């Protein structure tokens, strides 16, 4: 994390992370790994900056509603084993998409409010899926 001073004398925090992209995200970005510097120090600020440069990624990755975040399955959702964490509505990813910080799914950290430091690894994973 670095601090810079703008023309008005205000200090701004910038963070540089190592971004890895897979599948559909890689296809949209045109590369699978790069360093990315953004103003701020949270996953939310990182995503906002990246989406400003690549607006198609927001629709691809982020689910605005619970229905967009879920897929039908065969598990009775009222009887899940263990401890399940989920981001609040509007801060969830679409089915099969994962945002990972240093190897941990963001919903097991502080969601989009996860703090980032210089050198952290952020993976945006949306695998290609093929069926019968």
PDB file of C-alpha atoms in Angstrom:
ATOM      1  CA  UNK A   1       0.000   0.000   0.000  1.00  0.00           C
ATOM      2  CA  UNK A   2       1.343   3.421  -0.930  1.00  0.00           C
ATOM      3  CA  UNK A   3       0.179   6.896  -0.198  1.00  0.00           C
ATOM      4  CA  UNK A   4       0.236   9.633  -2.815  1.00  0.00           C
ATOM      5  CA  UNK A   5      -0.727  13.281  -2.671  1.00  0.00           C
ATOM      6  CA  UNK A   6      -2.919  14.733  -5.400  1.00  0.00           C
ATOM      7  CA  UNK A   7      -2.915  18.295  -6.782  1.00  0.00           C
ATOM      8  CA  UNK A   8      -5.318  19.461  -4.051  1.00  0.00           C
ATOM      9  CA  UNK A   9      -2.969  18.164  -1.366  1.00  0.00           C
ATOM     10  CA  UNK A  10      -5.237  15.242  -0.453  1.00  0.00           C
ATOM     11  CA  UNK A  11      -3.616  11.926   0.310  1.00  0.00           C
ATOM     12  CA  UNK A  12      -4.794   8.823  -1.525  1.00  0.00           C
ATOM     13  CA  UNK A  13      -3.968   5.235  -0.708  1.00  0.00           C
ATOM     14  CA  UNK A  14      -3.072   2.989  -3.647  1.00  0.00           C
ATOM     15  CA  UNK A  15      -2.627  -0.760  -3.579  1.00  0.00           C
ATOM     16  CA  UNK A  16      -1.036  -3.073  -6.138  1.00  0.00           C
ATOM     17  CA  UNK A  17      -2.290  -6.667  -6.298  1.00  0.00           C
ATOM     18  CA  UNK A  18      -1.360  -9.688  -8.407  1.00  0.00           C
ATOM     19  CA  UNK A  19      -4.466 -10.574 -10.443  1.00  0.00           C
ATOM     20  CA  UNK A  20      -5.063 -14.019 -11.876  1.00  0.00           C
ATOM     21  CA  UNK A  21      -7.978 -14.645 -14.232  1.00  0.00           C
ATOM     22  CA  UNK A  22      -9.401 -17.934 -15.472  1.00  0.00           C
ATOM     23  CA  UNK A  23     -11.954 -19.037 -18.038  1.00  0.00           C
ATOM     24  CA  UNK A  24     -14.420 -16.408 -19.200  1.00  0.00           C
ATOM     25  CA  UNK A  25     -12.697 -13.649 -17.214  1.00  0.00           C
ATOM     26  CA  UNK A  26      -9.380 -14.407 -18.878  1.00  0.00           C
ATOM     27  CA  UNK A  27     -11.071 -14.312 -22.285  1.00  0.00           C
ATOM     28  CA  UNK A  28     -12.575 -10.870 -21.579  1.00  0.00           C
ATOM     29  CA  UNK A  29      -9.348  -9.404 -20.163  1.00  0.00           C
ATOM     30  CA  UNK A  30      -7.114 -10.962 -22.804  1.00  0.00           C
ATOM     31  CA  UNK A  31      -4.525 -12.007 -20.234  1.00  0.00           C
ATOM     32  CA  UNK A  32      -4.375 -14.422 -17.343  1.00  0.00           C
ATOM     33  CA  UNK A  33      -2.019 -12.670 -14.928  1.00  0.00           C
ATOM     34  CA  UNK A  34      -1.079  -9.053 -14.316  1.00  0.00           C
ATOM     35  CA  UNK A  35      -0.339  -6.528 -11.583  1.00  0.00           C
ATOM     36  CA  UNK A  36      -3.115  -4.021 -10.973  1.00  0.00           C
ATOM     37  CA  UNK A  37      -2.812  -0.752  -9.049  1.00  0.00           C
ATOM     38  CA  UNK A  38      -5.972   0.929  -7.791  1.00  0.00           C
ATOM     39  CA  UNK A  39      -6.929   3.697  -5.412  1.00  0.00           C
ATOM     40  CA  UNK A  40      -8.009   2.240  -2.079  1.00  0.00           C
ATOM     41  CA  UNK A  41      -7.281  -0.883  -0.074  1.00  0.00           C
ATOM     42  CA  UNK A  42     -10.383  -3.103  -0.164  1.00  0.00           C
ATOM     43  CA  UNK A  43     -11.668  -5.773  -2.516  1.00  0.00           C
ATOM     44  CA  UNK A  44     -14.689  -3.542  -3.221  1.00  0.00           C
ATOM     45  CA  UNK A  45     -12.423  -0.672  -4.354  1.00  0.00           C
ATOM     46  CA  UNK A  46     -10.372  -3.086  -6.457  1.00  0.00           C
ATOM     47  CA  UNK A  47     -13.506  -4.448  -8.158  1.00  0.00           C
ATOM     48  CA  UNK A  48     -14.946  -0.949  -8.693  1.00  0.00           C
ATOM     49  CA  UNK A  49     -11.719   0.193 -10.383  1.00  0.00           C
ATOM     50  CA  UNK A  50     -11.482  -2.954 -12.520  1.00  0.00           C
ATOM     51  CA  UNK A  51     -15.168  -2.731 -13.513  1.00  0.00           C
ATOM     52  CA  UNK A  52     -14.696   0.938 -14.490  1.00  0.00           C
ATOM     53  CA  UNK A  53     -12.051  -0.203 -17.000  1.00  0.00           C
ATOM     54  CA  UNK A  54     -13.882  -3.409 -18.006  1.00  0.00           C
ATOM     55  CA  UNK A  55     -17.637  -2.830 -17.479  1.00  0.00           C
ATOM     56  CA  UNK A  56     -18.565  -6.195 -19.037  1.00  0.00           C
ATOM     57  CA  UNK A  57     -16.928  -7.961 -16.084  1.00  0.00           C
ATOM     58  CA  UNK A  58     -19.398  -6.666 -13.495  1.00  0.00           C
ATOM     59  CA  UNK A  59     -22.382  -8.289 -15.182  1.00  0.00           C
ATOM     60  CA  UNK A  60     -20.346 -11.434 -15.741  1.00  0.00           C
ATOM     61  CA  UNK A  61     -19.159 -11.781 -12.129  1.00  0.00           C
ATOM     62  CA  UNK A  62     -21.530 -10.037  -9.700  1.00  0.00           C
ATOM     63  CA  UNK A  63     -25.070 -11.168  -8.917  1.00  0.00           C
ATOM     64  CA  UNK A  64     -27.377  -8.276  -8.064  1.00  0.00           C
ATOM     65  CA  UNK A  65     -30.143 -10.526  -6.671  1.00  0.00           C
ATOM     66  CA  UNK A  66     -30.319 -13.770  -4.752  1.00  0.00           C
ATOM     67  CA  UNK A  67     -31.830 -15.487  -7.801  1.00  0.00           C
ATOM     68  CA  UNK A  68     -28.802 -14.497  -9.923  1.00  0.00           C
ATOM     69  CA  UNK A  69     -26.473 -15.927  -7.254  1.00  0.00           C
ATOM     70  CA  UNK A  70     -28.115 -19.327  -7.057  1.00  0.00           C
ATOM     71  CA  UNK A  71     -28.523 -22.332  -9.241  1.00  0.00           C
ATOM     72  CA  UNK A  72     -30.948 -25.166  -8.781  1.00  0.00           C
ATOM     73  CA  UNK A  73     -29.520 -28.268  -7.204  1.00  0.00           C
ATOM     74  CA  UNK A  74     -30.514 -31.379  -5.380  1.00  0.00           C
ATOM     75  CA  UNK A  75     -29.526 -30.380  -1.833  1.00  0.00           C
ATOM     76  CA  UNK A  76     -32.269 -29.406   0.599  1.00  0.00           C
ATOM     77  CA  UNK A  77     -31.088 -25.878   1.470  1.00  0.00           C
ATOM     78  CA  UNK A  78     -32.793 -26.032   4.876  1.00  0.00           C
ATOM     79  CA  UNK A  79     -30.519 -28.844   6.053  1.00  0.00           C
ATOM     80  CA  UNK A  80     -26.950 -27.934   5.043  1.00  0.00           C
ATOM     81  CA  UNK A  81     -24.133 -29.492   7.076  1.00  0.00           C
ATOM     82  CA  UNK A  82     -21.504 -27.358   8.796  1.00  0.00           C
ATOM     83  CA  UNK A  83     -21.117 -23.600   8.859  1.00  0.00           C
ATOM     84  CA  UNK A  84     -22.015 -21.822   5.617  1.00  0.00           C
ATOM     85  CA  UNK A  85     -21.095 -18.196   4.964  1.00  0.00           C
ATOM     86  CA  UNK A  86     -22.669 -16.084   2.255  1.00  0.00           C
ATOM     87  CA  UNK A  87     -22.206 -12.490   1.195  1.00  0.00           C
ATOM     88  CA  UNK A  88     -25.231 -10.179   1.459  1.00  0.00           C
ATOM     89  CA  UNK A  89     -27.530  -9.775  -1.540  1.00  0.00           C
ATOM     90  CA  UNK A  90     -25.958  -7.505  -4.158  1.00  0.00           C
ATOM     91  CA  UNK A  91     -22.456  -8.563  -3.066  1.00  0.00           C
ATOM     92  CA  UNK A  92     -22.561 -12.162  -4.232  1.00  0.00           C
ATOM     93  CA  UNK A  93     -21.053 -13.725  -7.293  1.00  0.00           C
ATOM     94  CA  UNK A  94     -22.932 -15.542 -10.004  1.00  0.00           C
ATOM     95  CA  UNK A  95     -23.081 -19.361  -9.937  1.00  0.00           C
ATOM     96  CA  UNK A  96     -19.699 -20.994 -10.619  1.00  0.00           C
ATOM     97  CA  UNK A  97     -17.854 -17.656 -10.237  1.00  0.00           C
ATOM     98  CA  UNK A  98     -15.365 -17.197  -7.418  1.00  0.00           C
ATOM     99  CA  UNK A  99     -13.415 -14.183  -6.195  1.00  0.00           C
ATOM    100  CA  UNK A 100     -10.458 -15.420  -4.183  1.00  0.00           C
ATOM    101  CA  UNK A 101      -7.993 -13.444  -2.053  1.00  0.00           C
ATOM    102  CA  UNK A 102      -4.736 -15.207  -1.237  1.00  0.00           C
ATOM    103  CA  UNK A 103      -6.364 -18.596  -1.792  1.00  0.00           C
ATOM    104  CA  UNK A 104      -9.535 -17.981   0.257  1.00  0.00           C
ATOM    105  CA  UNK A 105     -13.020 -17.354  -1.125  1.00  0.00           C
ATOM    106  CA  UNK A 106     -14.029 -13.767  -0.330  1.00  0.00           C
ATOM    107  CA  UNK A 107     -17.205 -14.895   1.470  1.00  0.00           C
ATOM    108  CA  UNK A 108     -14.991 -16.621   4.058  1.00  0.00           C
ATOM    109  CA  UNK A 109     -13.175 -13.327   4.677  1.00  0.00           C
ATOM    110  CA  UNK A 110     -14.981  -9.972   4.884  1.00  0.00           C
ATOM    111  CA  UNK A 111     -16.739 -10.231   1.519  1.00  0.00           C
ATOM    112  CA  UNK A 112     -16.178  -7.202  -0.683  1.00  0.00           C
ATOM    113  CA  UNK A 113     -14.908  -5.307   2.387  1.00  0.00           C
ATOM    114  CA  UNK A 114     -11.849  -7.586   2.647  1.00  0.00           C
ATOM    115  CA  UNK A 115      -8.760  -5.441   3.100  1.00  0.00           C
ATOM    116  CA  UNK A 116      -5.998  -5.842   0.539  1.00  0.00           C
ATOM    117  CA  UNK A 117      -2.285  -5.153   0.827  1.00  0.00           C
ATOM    118  CA  UNK A 118       0.406  -4.706  -1.786  1.00  0.00           C
ATOM    119  CA  UNK A 119       1.316  -8.076  -3.266  1.00  0.00           C
ATOM    120  CA  UNK A 120      -1.918  -9.844  -2.336  1.00  0.00           C
ATOM    121  CA  UNK A 121      -3.190 -12.297  -4.937  1.00  0.00           C
ATOM    122  CA  UNK A 122      -6.712 -11.775  -6.242  1.00  0.00           C
ATOM    123  CA  UNK A 123      -8.109 -14.521  -8.463  1.00  0.00           C
ATOM    124  CA  UNK A 124     -11.204 -13.997 -10.604  1.00  0.00           C
ATOM    125  CA  UNK A 125     -12.389 -17.455 -11.570  1.00  0.00           C
ATOM    126  CA  UNK A 126     -15.196 -18.282 -13.969  1.00  0.00           C
ATOM    127  CA  UNK A 127     -14.412 -21.628 -15.591  1.00  0.00           C
ATOM    128  CA  UNK A 128     -15.575 -22.630 -19.024  1.00  0.00           C
ATOM    129  CA  UNK A 129     -18.350 -25.182 -18.586  1.00  0.00           C
ATOM    130  CA  UNK A 130     -19.450 -27.633 -21.191  1.00  0.00           C
ATOM    131  CA  UNK A 131     -22.242 -30.100 -20.989  1.00  0.00           C
ATOM    132  CA  UNK A 132     -23.418 -33.123 -22.926  1.00  0.00           C
TER     133      UNK A 132
END
